[in-house]
mmCIF file of C-alpha atoms in Angstrom:
data_model
loop_
_atom_site.group_PDB
_atom_site.id
_atom_site.type_symbol
_atom_site.label_atom_id
_atom_site.label_comp_id
_atom_site.label_asym_id
_atom_site.label_seq_id
_atom_site.Cartn_x
_atom_site.Cartn_y
_atom_site.Cartn_z
ATOM 1 C CA LYS A 1 82.592 37.386 -137.826
ATOM 2 C CA GLY A 2 84.411 37.001 -134.515
ATOM 3 C CA VAL A 3 84.879 40.758 -134.129
ATOM 4 C CA ALA A 4 81.218 41.401 -134.956
ATOM 5 C CA ARG A 5 80.159 38.776 -132.416
ATOM 6 C CA ASP A 6 82.386 40.152 -129.672
ATOM 7 C CA THR A 7 81.487 43.819 -130.200
ATOM 8 C CA THR A 8 78.782 45.267 -127.963
ATOM 9 C CA ALA A 9 77.432 48.771 -127.451
ATOM 10 C CA ASN A 10 79.309 49.025 -124.153
ATOM 11 C CA GLN A 11 82.603 48.007 -125.741
ATOM 12 C CA ALA A 12 82.064 50.481 -128.577
ATOM 13 C CA THR A 13 81.451 53.198 -126.000
ATOM 14 C CA VAL A 14 84.556 52.287 -124.018
ATOM 15 C CA GLY A 15 86.589 52.360 -127.234
ATOM 16 C CA LEU A 16 85.217 55.801 -128.075
ATOM 17 C CA VAL A 17 85.932 57.128 -124.587
ATOM 18 C CA GLY A 18 89.437 55.680 -124.705
ATOM 19 C CA CYS A 19 90.077 57.369 -128.034
ATOM 20 C CA ILE A 20 88.832 60.730 -126.749
ATOM 21 C CA PHE A 21 91.025 60.327 -123.696
ATOM 22 C CA ALA A 22 94.095 59.501 -125.806
ATOM 23 C CA VAL A 23 93.749 62.458 -128.166
ATOM 24 C CA SER A 24 92.985 65.070 -125.508
ATOM 25 C CA GLY A 25 95.380 65.776 -122.645
ATOM 26 C CA PRO A 26 98.433 63.910 -124.002
ATOM 27 C CA THR A 27 98.134 65.778 -127.300
ATOM 28 C CA ALA A 28 98.079 69.088 -125.468
ATOM 29 C CA ILE A 29 101.371 68.157 -123.765
ATOM 30 C CA MET A 30 103.016 67.347 -127.100
ATOM 31 C CA LEU A 31 101.791 70.582 -128.677
ATOM 32 C CA ALA A 32 102.990 72.607 -125.669
ATOM 33 C CA VAL A 33 106.502 71.130 -125.939
ATOM 34 C CA GLY A 34 106.612 71.726 -129.691
ATOM 35 C CA ASN A 35 105.392 75.297 -129.420
ATOM 36 C CA GLN A 36 107.919 76.058 -126.701
ATOM 37 C CA ALA A 37 110.680 74.708 -128.946
ATOM 38 C CA GLY A 38 109.512 76.881 -131.846
ATOM 39 C CA MET A 39 108.446 74.011 -134.116
ATOM 40 C CA ALA A 40 106.383 74.948 -137.171
ATOM 41 C CA HIS A 41 102.691 74.005 -137.367
ATOM 42 C CA GLY A 42 103.389 71.482 -140.117
ATOM 43 C CA GLU A 43 106.053 69.766 -138.026
ATOM 44 C CA LEU A 44 103.705 69.535 -135.038
ATOM 45 C CA ALA A 45 101.031 67.970 -137.236
ATOM 46 C CA SER A 46 103.662 65.512 -138.445
ATOM 47 C CA TRP A 47 104.433 64.584 -134.833
ATOM 48 C CA LEU A 48 100.756 63.799 -134.290
ATOM 49 C CA PHE A 49 100.667 61.787 -137.513
ATOM 50 C CA GLY A 50 103.405 59.505 -136.213
ATOM 51 C CA ALA A 51 101.979 59.378 -132.697
ATOM 52 C CA PHE A 52 98.478 58.339 -133.744
ATOM 53 C CA PHE A 53 98.405 57.099 -137.345
ATOM 54 C CA ILE A 54 101.552 54.950 -137.334
ATOM 55 C CA ASN A 55 101.129 53.751 -133.750
ATOM 56 C CA GLY A 56 97.413 53.224 -134.393
ATOM 57 C CA LEU A 57 98.156 50.871 -137.286
ATOM 58 C CA ILE A 58 100.677 48.964 -135.177
ATOM 59 C CA SER A 59 98.165 48.691 -132.324
ATOM 60 C CA LEU A 60 95.404 47.523 -134.657
ATOM 61 C CA VAL A 61 97.548 44.610 -135.813
ATOM 62 C CA MET A 62 98.647 43.680 -132.270
ATOM 63 C CA CYS A 63 95.113 43.785 -130.859
ATOM 64 C CA TRP A 64 93.871 41.669 -133.756
ATOM 65 C CA ILE A 65 96.602 39.042 -133.330
ATOM 66 C CA TYR A 66 96.568 38.743 -129.531
ATOM 67 C CA ARG A 67 92.837 39.439 -128.959
ATOM 68 C CA GLN A 68 93.525 41.774 -126.044
ATOM 69 C CA PRO A 69 93.828 45.570 -125.644
ATOM 70 C CA VAL A 70 97.510 46.003 -126.519
ATOM 71 C CA VAL A 71 97.505 49.632 -127.666
ATOM 72 C CA PHE A 72 100.687 51.583 -128.396
ATOM 73 C CA LEU A 73 100.983 55.350 -128.517
ATOM 74 C CA TRP A 74 103.857 57.612 -127.548
ATOM 75 C CA SER A 75 105.842 58.305 -124.391
ATOM 76 C CA ILE A 76 104.573 61.361 -122.505
ATOM 77 C CA PRO A 77 107.634 61.410 -120.170
ATOM 78 C CA GLY A 78 109.735 61.063 -123.312
ATOM 79 C CA ILE A 79 108.366 64.209 -124.917
ATOM 80 C CA VAL A 80 108.805 66.028 -121.604
ATOM 81 C CA LEU A 81 112.491 65.026 -121.682
ATOM 82 C CA VAL A 82 112.825 66.352 -125.214
ATOM 83 C CA GLY A 83 111.610 69.852 -124.317
ATOM 84 C CA PRO A 84 114.692 70.927 -122.330
ATOM 85 C CA ALA A 85 117.002 69.089 -124.738
ATOM 86 C CA LEU A 86 115.789 71.181 -127.670
ATOM 87 C CA GLU A 87 117.039 74.283 -125.877
ATOM 88 C CA HIS A 88 120.683 73.322 -126.438
ATOM 89 C CA MET A 89 120.702 70.795 -129.303
ATOM 90 C CA SER A 90 119.215 70.587 -132.761
ATOM 91 C CA PHE A 91 116.079 68.595 -133.558
ATOM 92 C CA ALA A 92 118.179 66.461 -135.915
ATOM 93 C CA GLU A 93 120.295 65.374 -132.922
ATOM 94 C CA VAL A 94 117.125 64.558 -130.973
ATOM 95 C CA LEU A 95 115.983 62.440 -133.921
ATOM 96 C CA GLY A 96 119.287 60.573 -133.782
ATOM 97 C CA ALA A 97 118.548 59.724 -130.138
ATOM 98 C CA TYR A 98 115.073 58.482 -131.167
ATOM 99 C CA TYR A 99 116.622 56.087 -133.669
ATOM 100 C CA ALA A 100 119.257 54.850 -131.210
ATOM 101 C CA ALA A 101 116.682 54.240 -128.451
ATOM 102 C CA GLY A 102 114.406 52.412 -130.888
ATOM 103 C CA ALA A 103 117.194 50.126 -132.068
ATOM 104 C CA ALA A 104 118.252 49.358 -128.485
ATOM 105 C CA MET A 105 114.689 48.472 -127.454
ATOM 106 C CA LEU A 106 114.318 46.182 -130.458
ATOM 107 C CA ILE A 107 117.482 44.325 -129.455
ATOM 108 C CA LEU A 108 116.310 44.023 -125.833
ATOM 109 C CA GLY A 109 112.951 42.663 -126.924
ATOM 110 C CA LEU A 110 114.485 40.068 -129.217
ATOM 111 C CA SER A 111 116.933 38.984 -126.499
ATOM 112 C CA GLY A 112 114.166 38.089 -124.036
ATOM 113 C CA TRP A 113 115.796 39.967 -121.151
ATOM 114 C CA VAL A 114 112.858 42.302 -120.573
ATOM 115 C CA ARG A 115 110.518 39.442 -119.610
ATOM 116 C CA ARG A 116 112.916 38.301 -116.888
ATOM 117 C CA ILE A 117 113.376 41.851 -115.580
ATOM 118 C CA MET A 118 109.628 42.433 -115.423
ATOM 119 C CA ASP A 119 109.072 39.141 -113.606
ATOM 120 C CA ALA A 120 111.596 40.248 -110.984
ATOM 121 C CA ILE A 121 109.484 43.259 -109.917
ATOM 122 C CA PRO A 122 106.502 42.209 -107.723
ATOM 123 C CA LEU A 123 103.105 43.196 -109.109
ATOM 124 C CA PRO A 124 101.978 45.107 -105.942
ATOM 125 C CA ILE A 125 104.963 47.454 -106.321
ATOM 126 C CA VAL A 126 104.164 48.032 -109.992
ATOM 127 C CA MET A 127 100.492 48.645 -109.163
ATOM 128 C CA GLY A 128 101.513 51.111 -106.444
ATOM 129 C CA MET A 129 103.314 53.059 -109.146
ATOM 130 C CA VAL A 130 100.300 52.724 -111.468
ATOM 131 C CA ALA A 131 97.990 54.037 -108.739
ATOM 132 C CA GLY A 132 100.276 57.036 -108.305
ATOM 133 C CA VAL A 133 100.128 57.809 -112.013
ATOM 134 C CA PHE A 134 96.360 57.386 -112.305
ATOM 135 C CA LEU A 135 95.624 59.339 -109.118
ATOM 136 C CA GLN A 136 96.273 62.607 -110.928
ATOM 137 C CA PHE A 137 93.417 61.898 -113.318
ATOM 138 C CA GLY A 138 91.085 61.445 -110.358
ATOM 139 C CA LEU A 139 92.309 64.678 -108.758
ATOM 140 C CA ASP A 140 91.825 66.602 -112.007
ATOM 141 C CA TRP A 141 88.247 65.307 -112.097
ATOM 142 C CA ILE A 142 87.586 66.608 -108.563
ATOM 143 C CA LYS A 143 89.204 69.965 -109.358
ATOM 144 C CA ALA A 144 86.805 70.341 -112.281
ATOM 145 C CA PHE A 145 83.986 70.687 -109.737
ATOM 146 C CA THR A 146 85.424 74.069 -108.709
ATOM 147 C CA THR A 147 86.404 75.434 -112.120
ATOM 148 C CA ALA A 148 83.405 74.222 -114.152
ATOM 149 C CA PRO A 149 80.800 72.925 -111.677
ATOM 150 C CA VAL A 150 77.939 72.698 -114.160
ATOM 151 C CA ILE A 151 79.875 70.415 -116.511
ATOM 152 C CA ALA A 152 81.535 68.284 -113.825
ATOM 153 C CA ILE A 153 78.458 67.860 -111.641
ATOM 154 C CA SER A 154 76.147 67.089 -114.558
ATOM 155 C CA MET A 155 78.448 64.491 -116.104
ATOM 156 C CA THR A 156 79.222 62.846 -112.768
ATOM 157 C CA ALA A 157 75.588 62.747 -111.693
ATOM 158 C CA ALA A 158 74.565 61.265 -115.049
ATOM 159 C CA PHE A 159 77.248 58.572 -114.797
ATOM 160 C CA PHE A 160 76.401 57.480 -111.242
ATOM 161 C CA ALA A 161 72.651 57.721 -111.768
ATOM 162 C CA THR A 162 72.837 55.461 -114.808
ATOM 163 C CA THR A 163 75.217 53.045 -113.080
ATOM 164 C CA ALA A 164 72.886 52.793 -110.077
ATOM 165 C CA ILE A 165 70.059 51.467 -112.269
ATOM 166 C CA PRO A 166 71.279 48.094 -113.644
ATOM 167 C CA VAL A 167 68.421 47.761 -116.127
ATOM 168 C CA LEU A 168 69.252 51.151 -117.627
ATOM 169 C CA ALA A 169 73.027 50.621 -117.466
ATOM 170 C CA ASN A 170 72.713 47.369 -119.424
ATOM 171 C CA ARG A 171 70.894 49.189 -122.216
ATOM 172 C CA ILE A 172 72.771 52.495 -122.261
ATOM 173 C CA PRO A 173 76.421 52.524 -121.121
ATOM 174 C CA PRO A 174 76.882 55.094 -118.327
ATOM 175 C CA LEU A 175 79.909 56.655 -120.036
ATOM 176 C CA ILE A 176 77.948 57.490 -123.178
ATOM 177 C CA VAL A 177 75.269 59.142 -121.011
ATOM 178 C CA ALA A 178 77.969 61.225 -119.317
ATOM 179 C CA ILE A 179 79.401 62.249 -122.702
ATOM 180 C CA ALA A 180 75.973 63.272 -123.998
ATOM 181 C CA ILE A 181 75.114 65.300 -120.880
ATOM 182 C CA GLY A 182 78.535 66.934 -120.921
ATOM 183 C CA ALA A 183 78.200 67.908 -124.580
ATOM 184 C CA LEU A 184 74.807 69.456 -123.885
ATOM 185 C CA CYS A 185 76.239 71.459 -120.990
ATOM 186 C CA VAL A 186 79.186 72.700 -123.068
ATOM 187 C CA SER A 187 76.809 73.755 -125.843
ATOM 188 C CA ALA A 188 74.373 75.443 -123.443
ATOM 189 C CA LEU A 189 77.155 77.397 -121.745
ATOM 190 C CA GLY A 190 78.539 78.564 -125.092
ATOM 191 C CA ASN A 191 81.952 77.052 -124.370
ATOM 192 C CA GLY A 192 82.019 74.797 -127.413
ATOM 193 C CA PRO A 193 84.382 75.178 -130.357
ATOM 194 C CA ASN A 194 83.616 77.488 -133.275
ATOM 195 C CA MET A 195 83.467 74.996 -136.128
ATOM 196 C CA SER A 196 83.892 77.691 -138.787
ATOM 197 C CA GLU A 197 87.394 78.443 -137.491
ATOM 198 C CA ILE A 198 88.611 74.822 -137.515
ATOM 199 C CA PRO A 199 90.577 73.683 -140.633
ATOM 200 C CA TYR A 200 89.299 70.613 -142.503
ATOM 201 C CA THR A 201 92.593 69.403 -143.964
ATOM 202 C CA LEU A 202 94.625 66.216 -144.107
ATOM 203 C CA VAL A 203 98.030 66.134 -142.495
ATOM 204 C CA THR A 204 101.206 66.342 -144.587
ATOM 205 C CA PRO A 205 104.017 64.367 -142.877
ATOM 206 C CA VAL A 206 107.371 66.121 -142.641
ATOM 207 C CA PHE A 207 110.355 63.796 -143.049
ATOM 208 C CA ARG A 208 113.625 64.857 -141.414
ATOM 209 C CA PHE A 209 117.124 63.367 -141.488
ATOM 210 C CA PRO A 210 118.761 62.588 -138.121
ATOM 211 C CA ALA A 211 122.151 63.663 -136.855
ATOM 212 C CA PHE A 212 124.085 61.596 -134.325
ATOM 213 C CA SER A 213 126.036 63.266 -131.517
ATOM 214 C CA TRP A 214 127.493 61.952 -128.280
ATOM 215 C CA GLN A 215 125.705 64.658 -126.325
ATOM 216 C CA ALA A 216 122.289 63.515 -127.537
ATOM 217 C CA MET A 217 123.189 59.843 -127.059
ATOM 218 C CA LEU A 218 124.265 60.360 -123.443
ATOM 219 C CA GLU A 219 121.489 62.757 -122.492
ATOM 220 C CA LEU A 220 118.476 61.156 -124.185
ATOM 221 C CA VAL A 221 118.898 57.510 -125.226
ATOM 222 C CA VAL A 222 119.015 55.835 -121.801
ATOM 223 C CA PRO A 223 116.318 58.094 -120.248
ATOM 224 C CA LEU A 224 114.050 57.471 -123.255
ATOM 225 C CA MET A 225 114.492 53.720 -122.894
ATOM 226 C CA ILE A 226 113.856 53.864 -119.143
ATOM 227 C CA THR A 227 110.696 55.935 -119.499
ATOM 228 C CA VAL A 228 109.337 53.568 -122.149
ATOM 229 C CA LEU A 229 110.281 50.240 -120.570
ATOM 230 C CA ALA A 230 110.150 50.944 -116.817
ATOM 231 C CA ALA A 231 107.641 53.792 -116.567
ATOM 232 C CA GLN A 232 105.254 53.375 -119.512
ATOM 233 C CA ASN A 233 105.299 49.702 -120.529
ATOM 234 C CA SER A 234 105.260 48.495 -116.935
ATOM 235 C CA GLN A 235 102.012 50.401 -116.370
ATOM 236 C CA GLY A 236 100.322 48.867 -119.391
ATOM 237 C CA ILE A 237 101.579 45.352 -118.635
ATOM 238 C CA ALA A 238 100.468 45.588 -114.996
ATOM 239 C CA VAL A 239 97.016 46.843 -115.991
ATOM 240 C CA LEU A 240 96.516 44.073 -118.549
ATOM 241 C CA THR A 241 97.805 41.410 -116.149
ATOM 242 C CA ALA A 242 95.473 42.603 -113.395
ATOM 243 C CA ALA A 243 92.579 42.392 -115.891
ATOM 244 C CA GLY A 244 93.347 38.721 -116.547
ATOM 245 C CA HIS A 245 95.295 39.055 -119.796
ATOM 246 C CA ARG A 246 98.743 37.664 -120.576
ATOM 247 C CA PRO A 247 100.529 40.440 -122.475
ATOM 248 C CA PRO A 248 103.533 39.285 -124.581
ATOM 249 C CA VAL A 249 106.223 41.295 -122.794
ATOM 250 C CA ASN A 250 109.172 40.601 -125.087
ATOM 251 C CA THR A 251 107.086 41.122 -128.218
ATOM 252 C CA ILE A 252 105.770 44.385 -126.778
ATOM 253 C CA THR A 253 109.338 45.585 -126.247
ATOM 254 C CA SER A 254 110.314 44.642 -129.795
ATOM 255 C CA VAL A 255 107.248 46.399 -131.185
ATOM 256 C CA CYS A 256 108.166 49.508 -129.189
ATOM 257 C CA GLY A 257 111.560 49.431 -130.874
ATOM 258 C CA ILE A 258 110.092 48.957 -134.350
ATOM 259 C CA GLY A 259 107.454 51.617 -133.728
ATOM 260 C CA SER A 260 110.068 54.070 -132.448
ATOM 261 C CA LEU A 261 112.141 53.598 -135.604
ATOM 262 C CA MET A 262 109.082 54.134 -137.792
ATOM 263 C CA THR A 263 107.684 57.179 -135.975
ATOM 264 C CA ALA A 264 111.122 58.813 -135.808
ATOM 265 C CA THR A 265 110.968 59.248 -139.594
ATOM 266 C CA VAL A 266 108.260 61.900 -139.086
ATOM 267 C CA GLY A 267 109.760 63.397 -135.930
ATOM 268 C CA THR A 268 107.678 61.619 -133.264
ATOM 269 C CA VAL A 269 109.019 60.578 -129.877
ATOM 270 C CA SER A 270 109.462 56.900 -128.927
ATOM 271 C CA THR A 271 106.569 54.414 -129.078
ATOM 272 C CA CYS A 272 105.357 52.814 -125.843
ATOM 273 C CA LEU A 273 102.575 50.598 -124.513
ATOM 274 C CA THR A 274 100.091 53.094 -123.118
ATOM 275 C CA GLY A 275 99.013 52.594 -119.509
ATOM 276 C CA PRO A 276 95.960 54.843 -118.972
ATOM 277 C CA LEU A 277 94.340 54.059 -122.329
ATOM 278 C CA ASN A 278 94.726 50.291 -121.941
ATOM 279 C CA ALA A 279 93.390 50.698 -118.409
ATOM 280 C CA ILE A 280 90.221 52.314 -119.758
ATOM 281 C CA LEU A 281 89.830 49.618 -122.421
ATOM 282 C CA ALA A 282 90.377 46.808 -119.910
ATOM 283 C CA GLY A 283 88.391 48.324 -117.058
ATOM 284 C CA GLY A 284 85.281 49.853 -118.596
ATOM 285 C CA GLY A 285 82.902 47.146 -117.459
ATOM 286 C CA THR A 286 83.429 45.032 -120.578
ATOM 287 C CA THR A 287 84.039 41.282 -120.680
ATOM 288 C CA ARG A 288 87.671 40.228 -120.826
ATOM 289 C CA GLU A 289 87.172 38.185 -124.003
ATOM 290 C CA GLY A 290 85.681 41.128 -125.882
ATOM 291 C CA GLN A 291 87.903 43.945 -124.644
ATOM 292 C CA TYR A 292 90.035 43.751 -127.772
ATOM 293 C CA THR A 293 87.078 45.040 -129.807
ATOM 294 C CA ALA A 294 87.008 48.223 -127.710
ATOM 295 C CA ALA A 295 90.727 48.511 -128.431
ATOM 296 C CA LEU A 296 90.152 48.059 -132.175
ATOM 297 C CA ILE A 297 87.629 50.916 -132.134
ATOM 298 C CA ALA A 298 90.076 53.120 -130.229
ATOM 299 C CA CYS A 299 92.802 52.247 -132.756
ATOM 300 C CA ILE A 300 90.590 53.219 -135.689
ATOM 301 C CA GLY A 301 89.842 56.511 -133.958
ATOM 302 C CA ALA A 302 93.566 57.120 -133.399
ATOM 303 C CA ILE A 303 94.311 56.410 -137.070
ATOM 304 C CA LEU A 304 91.657 58.922 -138.183
ATOM 305 C CA PHE A 305 92.949 61.462 -135.685
ATOM 306 C CA GLY A 306 96.445 61.097 -137.128
ATOM 307 C CA LEU A 307 95.181 61.580 -140.692
ATOM 308 C CA PHE A 308 93.136 64.656 -139.785
ATOM 309 C CA ALA A 309 95.536 65.986 -137.158
ATOM 310 C CA PRO A 310 95.043 69.707 -138.011
ATOM 311 C CA PHE A 311 91.248 69.431 -137.639
ATOM 312 C CA PHE A 312 91.090 67.259 -134.533
ATOM 313 C CA THR A 313 93.852 69.152 -132.727
ATOM 314 C CA SER A 314 92.039 72.471 -133.173
ATOM 315 C CA LEU A 315 88.767 70.865 -132.083
ATOM 316 C CA MET A 316 90.323 69.308 -128.999
ATOM 317 C CA LEU A 317 92.052 72.508 -127.901
ATOM 318 C CA ALA A 318 88.736 74.383 -128.180
ATOM 319 C CA THR A 319 86.921 71.928 -125.850
ATOM 320 C CA PRO A 320 86.787 72.884 -122.149
ATOM 321 C CA ILE A 321 89.459 71.000 -120.262
ATOM 322 C CA GLU A 322 86.991 70.213 -117.473
ATOM 323 C CA PHE A 323 84.928 68.088 -119.872
ATOM 324 C CA LEU A 324 87.958 65.957 -120.685
ATOM 325 C CA ALA A 325 89.115 65.812 -117.060
ATOM 326 C CA THR A 326 85.699 64.643 -115.838
ATOM 327 C CA LEU A 327 85.425 62.042 -118.577
ATOM 328 C CA ALA A 328 88.892 60.638 -117.817
ATOM 329 C CA GLY A 329 88.262 60.618 -114.075
ATOM 330 C CA ILE A 330 85.035 58.618 -114.139
ATOM 331 C CA ALA A 331 86.387 56.284 -116.830
ATOM 332 C CA LEU A 332 89.372 55.331 -114.656
ATOM 333 C CA LEU A 333 87.504 54.878 -111.367
ATOM 334 C CA ASN A 334 87.374 51.068 -111.497
ATOM 335 C CA VAL A 335 90.965 50.845 -112.637
ATOM 336 C CA LEU A 336 92.196 53.121 -109.857
ATOM 337 C CA ARG A 337 90.297 51.058 -107.277
ATOM 338 C CA GLY A 338 91.842 47.863 -108.642
ATOM 339 C CA ALA A 339 95.333 49.370 -108.528
ATOM 340 C CA PHE A 340 94.954 50.325 -104.852
ATOM 341 C CA THR A 341 93.539 46.910 -103.994
ATOM 342 C CA THR A 342 96.376 45.016 -105.676
ATOM 343 C CA ALA A 343 99.075 47.275 -104.242
ATOM 344 C CA PHE A 344 98.029 47.308 -100.582
ATOM 345 C CA ARG A 345 95.955 44.237 -99.774
ATOM 346 C CA GLY A 346 98.728 41.725 -99.045
ATOM 347 C CA ASP A 347 102.409 41.033 -99.658
ATOM 348 C CA PHE A 348 104.825 43.807 -100.676
ATOM 349 C CA ALA A 349 102.385 46.383 -99.261
ATOM 350 C CA MET A 350 105.151 48.628 -97.903
ATOM 351 C CA GLY A 351 106.987 48.558 -101.221
ATOM 352 C CA GLY A 352 103.738 49.347 -102.999
ATOM 353 C CA LEU A 353 103.124 52.268 -100.639
ATOM 354 C CA ILE A 354 106.580 53.741 -101.231
ATOM 355 C CA ALA A 355 106.161 53.290 -104.985
ATOM 356 C CA PHE A 356 102.844 55.143 -104.769
ATOM 357 C CA ILE A 357 104.197 58.033 -102.657
ATOM 358 C CA VAL A 358 107.298 58.557 -104.801
ATOM 359 C CA THR A 359 105.256 58.467 -108.013
ATOM 360 C CA VAL A 360 102.733 60.989 -106.670
ATOM 361 C CA SER A 361 105.590 63.293 -105.630
ATOM 362 C CA ASP A 362 106.345 63.901 -109.334
ATOM 363 C CA ILE A 363 110.079 64.192 -108.644
ATOM 364 C CA SER A 364 112.565 64.116 -111.507
ATOM 365 C CA LEU A 365 116.134 62.912 -110.963
ATOM 366 C CA PHE A 366 118.707 62.835 -113.768
ATOM 367 C CA ASN A 367 115.928 63.827 -116.218
ATOM 368 C CA ILE A 368 114.008 60.631 -115.340
ATOM 369 C CA GLY A 369 110.425 60.960 -114.112
ATOM 370 C CA SER A 370 108.881 59.808 -110.847
ATOM 371 C CA PRO A 371 107.215 56.557 -112.124
ATOM 372 C CA PHE A 372 110.625 54.991 -112.655
ATOM 373 C CA TRP A 373 111.893 56.126 -109.260
ATOM 374 C CA GLY A 374 108.680 54.883 -107.686
ATOM 375 C CA LEU A 375 109.488 51.405 -108.955
ATOM 376 C CA MET A 376 113.106 51.598 -107.855
ATOM 377 C CA PHE A 377 112.450 52.910 -104.323
ATOM 378 C CA GLY A 378 109.480 50.603 -103.891
ATOM 379 C CA PHE A 379 111.547 47.578 -104.876
ATOM 380 C CA ALA A 380 114.423 48.652 -102.610
ATOM 381 C CA THR A 381 112.031 49.102 -99.684
ATOM 382 C CA SER A 382 110.548 45.634 -100.113
ATOM 383 C CA TRP A 383 114.019 44.139 -100.540
ATOM 384 C CA MET A 384 115.076 45.596 -97.185
ATOM 385 C CA LEU A 385 111.849 45.279 -95.166
ATOM 386 C CA GLU A 386 109.835 42.513 -96.845
ATOM 387 C CA ARG A 387 112.402 39.840 -97.643
ATOM 388 C CA HIS A 388 109.996 37.146 -96.481
ATOM 389 C CA ASP A 389 107.600 38.092 -99.276
ATOM 390 C CA PHE A 390 110.361 37.552 -101.824
ATOM 391 C CA GLU A 391 110.989 34.098 -100.355
ATOM 392 C CA VAL A 392 107.302 33.221 -100.587
ATOM 393 C CA HIS A 393 107.022 34.476 -104.159
ATOM 394 C CA ARG A 394 110.468 33.356 -105.326
ATOM 395 C CA PRO A 395 109.186 31.527 -108.439
ATOM 396 C CA LYS A 396 107.490 34.732 -109.624
ATOM 397 C CA ALA A 397 109.892 37.343 -108.354
ATOM 398 C CA SER A 398 113.330 35.782 -108.687
ATOM 399 C CA ILE A 399 115.982 37.778 -110.486
#
């Protein structure tokens, strides 16, 4: 009864948009890595099963218990790390690293250390990193105006026109109008998928046994943990905190460990708290108390996507990328604005700026992506140049 009461048309729309966002671009990255490594089609479908079905079930339970959008998927930087590793080690060794990283994260979550570490990093610095990550989605939206102007302009105009009329926006969510107009444009241009060529089959999970080697442990375990805890989870926690929620940090870390152990059985990379998806769910114009219902809808969509991975993957890859880029860009507008505001409006502004610049640079040092280094350099900058801010915020930022 509570879920039915809290669910509105706008929240259902935000949940649908979030689901579409989650199964589009990130899935393409996973498939690209798997294809480059020579993985069979069945193994790739198994990866998607773990990424969306298993993590979707975990997320459904967490959102239900905590009544907030606490959605878990898989680490995009993690799968990017795995690509080069598969060139000189077996997939069984990579699986061994998945299991080791999952066990280590579970121990960290149960110990309570992660909560203290997260409290030590000022929120403006974290939001500077988040802004750097989300900026790319906004840039991809703008680039769509040059590669597919009809789709991008039509969807954008429909979104802003609906938003500008409050009476209409209250009845029909602007995002659903943008989706409808975009679908019509794709169909009219003849760029839509050929449904007769898309397989309608359920996924068959492929279970593999791990192998443990020192090379895989040294090369992958620590970077996987860093990308999940410092790059991925910190985004999601910062987004939820900025939206007025109180995410259970230590429990989230433990769940990431449990999820990583479960998804590793079907070959999927480590579980993490997703930043962009939770940002859409928490920033789509919905009320804070009812945002968990949008998350529940997104979780159900992810579960179905995992079950029908062969069908939905083929459908997604046949959809023009500009449609997905435009949808993601307009969906994250409010979140991106909030990230900039939090990062640069007051204390720790220089640290937030450095975190933003380093993250946008997309550098990779020691096989660790730029979001982590954005946090580290941003924190170091504030520690050297903004010591007074640490003194003022000592109760919140003490180590």
